[in-house]
Short mmCIF file of C-alpha atoms in Angstrom, two decimals:
data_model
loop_
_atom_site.label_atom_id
_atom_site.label_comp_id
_atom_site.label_asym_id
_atom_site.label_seq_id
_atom_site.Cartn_x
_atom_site.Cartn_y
_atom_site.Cartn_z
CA UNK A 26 103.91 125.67 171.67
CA UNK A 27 106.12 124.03 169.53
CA UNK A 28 107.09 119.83 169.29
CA UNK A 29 109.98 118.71 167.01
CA UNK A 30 110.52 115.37 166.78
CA UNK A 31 114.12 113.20 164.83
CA UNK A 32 115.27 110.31 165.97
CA UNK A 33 117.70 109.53 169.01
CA UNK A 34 120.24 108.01 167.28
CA UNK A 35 121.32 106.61 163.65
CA UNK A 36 124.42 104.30 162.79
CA UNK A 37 126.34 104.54 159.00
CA UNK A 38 128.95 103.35 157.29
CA UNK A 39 132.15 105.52 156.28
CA UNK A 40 131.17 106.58 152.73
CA UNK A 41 127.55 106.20 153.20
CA UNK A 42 124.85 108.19 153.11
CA UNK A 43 122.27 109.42 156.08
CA UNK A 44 119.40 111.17 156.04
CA UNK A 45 118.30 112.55 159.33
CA UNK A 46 114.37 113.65 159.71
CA UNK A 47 112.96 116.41 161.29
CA UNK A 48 109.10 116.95 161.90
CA UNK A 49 107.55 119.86 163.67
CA UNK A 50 104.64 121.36 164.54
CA UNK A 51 104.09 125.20 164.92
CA UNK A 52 101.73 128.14 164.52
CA UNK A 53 103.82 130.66 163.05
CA UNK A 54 106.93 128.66 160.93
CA UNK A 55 109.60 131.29 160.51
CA UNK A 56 112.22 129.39 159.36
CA UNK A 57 114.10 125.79 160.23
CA UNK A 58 117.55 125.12 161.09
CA UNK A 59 120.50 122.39 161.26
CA UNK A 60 123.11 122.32 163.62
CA UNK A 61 126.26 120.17 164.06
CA UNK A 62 127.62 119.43 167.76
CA UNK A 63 130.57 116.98 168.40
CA UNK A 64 130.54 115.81 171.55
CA UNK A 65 131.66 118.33 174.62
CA UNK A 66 131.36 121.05 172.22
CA UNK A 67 129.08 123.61 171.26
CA UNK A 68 126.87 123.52 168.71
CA UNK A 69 127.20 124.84 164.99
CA UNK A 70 125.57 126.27 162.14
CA UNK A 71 125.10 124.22 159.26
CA UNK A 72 121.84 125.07 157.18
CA UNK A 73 118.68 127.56 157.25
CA UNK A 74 115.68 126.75 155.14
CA UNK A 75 112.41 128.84 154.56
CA UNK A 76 110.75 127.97 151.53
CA UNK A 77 110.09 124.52 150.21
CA UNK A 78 113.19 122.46 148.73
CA UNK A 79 116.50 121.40 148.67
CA UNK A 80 119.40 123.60 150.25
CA UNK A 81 123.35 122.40 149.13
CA UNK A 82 126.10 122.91 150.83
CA UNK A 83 129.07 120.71 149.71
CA UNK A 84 128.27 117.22 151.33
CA UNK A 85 125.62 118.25 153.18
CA UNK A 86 121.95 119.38 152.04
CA UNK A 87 118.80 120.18 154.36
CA UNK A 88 115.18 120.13 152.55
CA UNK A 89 112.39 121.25 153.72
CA UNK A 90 108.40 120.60 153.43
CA UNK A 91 106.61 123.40 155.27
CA UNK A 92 102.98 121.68 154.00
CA UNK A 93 104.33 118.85 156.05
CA UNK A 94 105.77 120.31 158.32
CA UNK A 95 108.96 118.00 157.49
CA UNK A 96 112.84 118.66 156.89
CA UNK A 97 115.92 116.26 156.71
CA UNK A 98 119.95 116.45 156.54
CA UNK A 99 121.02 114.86 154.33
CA UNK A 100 125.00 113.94 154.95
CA UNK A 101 126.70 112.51 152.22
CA UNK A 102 130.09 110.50 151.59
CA UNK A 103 130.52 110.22 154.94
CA UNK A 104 133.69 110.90 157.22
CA UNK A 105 134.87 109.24 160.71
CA UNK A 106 134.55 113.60 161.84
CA UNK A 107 130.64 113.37 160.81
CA UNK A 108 129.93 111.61 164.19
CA UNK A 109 128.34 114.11 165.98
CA UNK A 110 124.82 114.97 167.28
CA UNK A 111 122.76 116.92 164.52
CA UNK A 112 120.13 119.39 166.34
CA UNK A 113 117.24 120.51 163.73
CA UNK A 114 115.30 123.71 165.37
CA UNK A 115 112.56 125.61 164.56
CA UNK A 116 111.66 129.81 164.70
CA UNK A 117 107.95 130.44 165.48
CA UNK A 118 107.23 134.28 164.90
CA UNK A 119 103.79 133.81 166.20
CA UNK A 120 106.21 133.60 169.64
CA UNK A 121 108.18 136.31 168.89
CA UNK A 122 110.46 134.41 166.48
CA UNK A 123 111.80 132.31 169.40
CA UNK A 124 114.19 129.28 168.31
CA UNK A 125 113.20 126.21 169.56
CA UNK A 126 115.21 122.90 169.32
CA UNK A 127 114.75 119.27 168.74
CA UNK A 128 116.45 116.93 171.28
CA UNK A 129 118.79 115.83 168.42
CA UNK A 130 120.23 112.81 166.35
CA UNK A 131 123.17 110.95 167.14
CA UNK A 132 124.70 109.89 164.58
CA UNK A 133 128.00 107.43 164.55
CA UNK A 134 129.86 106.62 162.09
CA UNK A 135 131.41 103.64 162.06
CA UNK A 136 134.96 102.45 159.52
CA UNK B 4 138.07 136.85 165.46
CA UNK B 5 134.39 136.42 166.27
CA UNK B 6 133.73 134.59 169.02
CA UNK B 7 130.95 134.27 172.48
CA UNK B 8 132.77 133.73 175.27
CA UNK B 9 131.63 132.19 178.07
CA UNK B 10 133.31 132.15 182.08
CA UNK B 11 133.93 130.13 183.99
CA UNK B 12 133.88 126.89 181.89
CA UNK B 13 133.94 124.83 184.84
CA UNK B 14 132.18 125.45 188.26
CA UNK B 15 131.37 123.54 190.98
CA UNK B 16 129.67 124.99 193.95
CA UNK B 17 127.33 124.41 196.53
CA UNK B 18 123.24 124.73 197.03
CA UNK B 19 122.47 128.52 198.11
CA UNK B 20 125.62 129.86 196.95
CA UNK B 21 125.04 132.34 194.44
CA UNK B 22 126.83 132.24 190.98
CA UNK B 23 127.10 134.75 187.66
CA UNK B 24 128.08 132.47 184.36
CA UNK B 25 129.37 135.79 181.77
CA UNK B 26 128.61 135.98 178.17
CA UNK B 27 130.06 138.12 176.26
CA UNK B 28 130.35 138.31 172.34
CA UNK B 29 132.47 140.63 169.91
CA UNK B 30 130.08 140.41 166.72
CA UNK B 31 127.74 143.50 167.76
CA UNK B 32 124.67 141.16 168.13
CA UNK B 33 121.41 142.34 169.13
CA UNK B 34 120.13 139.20 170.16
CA UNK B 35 121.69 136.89 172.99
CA UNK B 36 120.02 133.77 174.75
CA UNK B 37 121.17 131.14 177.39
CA UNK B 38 120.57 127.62 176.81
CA UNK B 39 121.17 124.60 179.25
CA UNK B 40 121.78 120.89 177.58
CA UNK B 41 121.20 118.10 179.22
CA UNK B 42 120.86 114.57 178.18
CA UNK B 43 117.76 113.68 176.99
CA UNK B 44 116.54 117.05 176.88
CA UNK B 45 118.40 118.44 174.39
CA UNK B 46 118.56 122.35 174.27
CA UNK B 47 116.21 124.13 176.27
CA UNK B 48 115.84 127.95 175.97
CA UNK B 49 116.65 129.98 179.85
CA UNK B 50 116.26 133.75 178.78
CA UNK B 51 116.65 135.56 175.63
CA UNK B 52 117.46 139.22 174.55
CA UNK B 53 116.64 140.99 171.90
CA UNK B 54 119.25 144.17 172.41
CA UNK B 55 120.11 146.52 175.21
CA UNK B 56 117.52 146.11 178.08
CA UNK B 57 115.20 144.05 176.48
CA UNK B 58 115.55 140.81 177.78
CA UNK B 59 112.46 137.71 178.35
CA UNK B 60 112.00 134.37 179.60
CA UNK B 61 112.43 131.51 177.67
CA UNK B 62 111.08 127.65 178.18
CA UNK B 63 112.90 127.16 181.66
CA UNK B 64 113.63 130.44 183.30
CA UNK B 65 112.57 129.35 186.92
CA UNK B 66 115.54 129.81 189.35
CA UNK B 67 117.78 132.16 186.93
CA UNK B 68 118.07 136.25 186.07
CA UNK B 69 119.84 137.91 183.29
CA UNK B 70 120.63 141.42 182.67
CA UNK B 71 121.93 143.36 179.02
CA UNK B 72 123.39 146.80 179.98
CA UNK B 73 125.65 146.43 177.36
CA UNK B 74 125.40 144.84 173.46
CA UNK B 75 128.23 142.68 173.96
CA UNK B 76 127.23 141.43 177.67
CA UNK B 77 124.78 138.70 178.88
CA UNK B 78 125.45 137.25 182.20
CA UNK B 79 123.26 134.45 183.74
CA UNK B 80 122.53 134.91 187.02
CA UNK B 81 121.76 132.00 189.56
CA UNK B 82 121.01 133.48 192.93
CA UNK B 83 120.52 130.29 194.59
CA UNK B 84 121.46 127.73 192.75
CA UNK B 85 119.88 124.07 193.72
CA UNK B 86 121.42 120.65 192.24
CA UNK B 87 118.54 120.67 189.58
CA UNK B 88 120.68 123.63 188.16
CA UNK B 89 123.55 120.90 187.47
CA UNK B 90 123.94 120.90 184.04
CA UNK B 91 125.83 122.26 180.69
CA UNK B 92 125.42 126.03 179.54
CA UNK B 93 125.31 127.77 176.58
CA UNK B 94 125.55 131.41 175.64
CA UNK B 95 124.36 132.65 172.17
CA UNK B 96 124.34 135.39 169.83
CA UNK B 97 123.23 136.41 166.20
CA UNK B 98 121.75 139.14 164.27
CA UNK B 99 118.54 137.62 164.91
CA UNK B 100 117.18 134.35 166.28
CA UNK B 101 118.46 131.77 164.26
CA UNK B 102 121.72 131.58 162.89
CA UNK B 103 123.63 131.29 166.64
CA UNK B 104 127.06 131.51 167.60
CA UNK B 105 127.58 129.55 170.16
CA UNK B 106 130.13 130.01 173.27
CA UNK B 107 132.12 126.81 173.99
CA UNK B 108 130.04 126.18 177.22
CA UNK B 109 129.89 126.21 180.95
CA UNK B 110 129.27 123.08 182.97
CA UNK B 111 128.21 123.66 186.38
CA UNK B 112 127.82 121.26 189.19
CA UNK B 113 125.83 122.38 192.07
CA UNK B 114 126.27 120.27 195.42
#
C-alpha cells in the first residue's frame, strides 16, 4: 500500500511564501501530483513531477525527491484566492498505476 | 468545452433506497474513477476504469457498483445505501491516471 503524509493545515501572510511538504511511501513510484481545491469545489490540476527537481509554473513550483521519497509546493507571492486545500497524490504502477491521495493541506491566507 | 459532469449534485434519501450518481465526461477518456471526500479522510478511491468494460475496485468499494458501457459514461451505483454512505462525490477522468478532471461533485445525505 501506499501512506502520504503533509500537514493539516498552514497559515501565511498575503505576499508570503509557503512551502507545503509531501512524503510518501510506495513500491512502484510512477509519478506525484499537486492539486488545488477551494472549498465546496472540486479539485484541480496544478503540477506532475517524475524525475528529481524543480517544476515552474508561474507562482507556483512542485519539486520532487524520489530517493526521499519527498515533494513540496511551493506557492509564491501569495493571493487572498490561494486559500484553498492543496492535495499532493501519488501513482504506484506496481498497483496498476492507481492514484492515491494525501488527506491534504489547508492553507489560509490571511491580509 | 471539456467538462465531467456529475447528477444529481444534491441528494438526500433514505437507508435501503437505492440511488445511481451519473458521470459522464466529453474529453474521450479512457480512464474514469469515483472518489468520496470526507473530512479528515481526504480523497479515497471507490472504483476505477480503465476504458469500456474494464472497470475495478478501488480503496473503499464496499456497498457501491459501477458499470462503463460507454467511454463517456460512469455511473455509481448504491443499491442500498446506509448513512455511512453520507458524504461528498467525485467523478473523474483523464487519459490516464493522473492528470484528473474533476466533476463539480455530488453530496449525498443518506437518512
Amino acid at each position: 500500500g501506499q501512506n502520504i503524509d503533509q500537514p493539516t493545515e498552514m497559515t501565511a501572510t498575503e505576499g508570503a511564501i509557503v512551502q507545503i511538504n509531501c512524503t510518501y511511501q510506495t513500491s512502484g513510484f510512477n509519478g506525484l501530483f499537486w492539486y488545488q481545491q477551494h472549498a465546496g469545489e472540486a479539485p484541480t490540476f496544478l503540477s506532475y513531477n517524475v524525475l528529481d527537481g524543480l517544476e515552474e509554473k508561474g507562482r507556483f513550483s512542485s519539486f520532487l525527491s524520489r530517493s526521499k521519497g519527498y515533494s513540496y509546493l511551493l506557492l509564491k507571492e501569495l493571493q487572498m484566492k490561494d486559500s484553498a486545500s492543496y492535495l499532493c497524490a501519488v501513482r504506484d504502477r506496481a498497483a496498476g498505476n492507481k492514484l492515491t491521495f494525501g488527506g491534504g493541506t489547508r492553507v489560509l491566507v490571511k491580509p | 468545452e471539456a467538462q465531467v459532469t456529475q447528477n444529481p449534485r444534491y441528494l438526500i434519501t433514505v437507508t435501503g433506497k437505492k440511488l445511481t450518481v451519473t458521470c459522464s465526461q466529453n474529453m474521450n477518456h479512457e480512464y474514469m474513477s469515483w472518489y468520496r471526500q470526507d473530512p479528515g479522510l481526504g480523497l479515497r478511491q471507490i472504483y476505477y476504469s480503465m476504458n469500456v468494460e474494464v472497470t475495478d475496485k478501488g480503496d473503499v468499494p464496499e456497498g457501491y457498483k459501477v458499470s462503463r458501457k460507454e467511454k463517456r459514461n460512469f455511473p455509481l451505483i448504491l443499491e442500498s445505501p446506509s448513512p455511512n454512505q453520507t458524504s461528498l462525490y467525485f467523478c473523474a477522468s483523464s487519459l490516464s491516471p493522473g492528470e484528473l478532471f474533476f466533476g463539480e461533485g455530488s453530496r449525498l445525505t443518506v437518512l
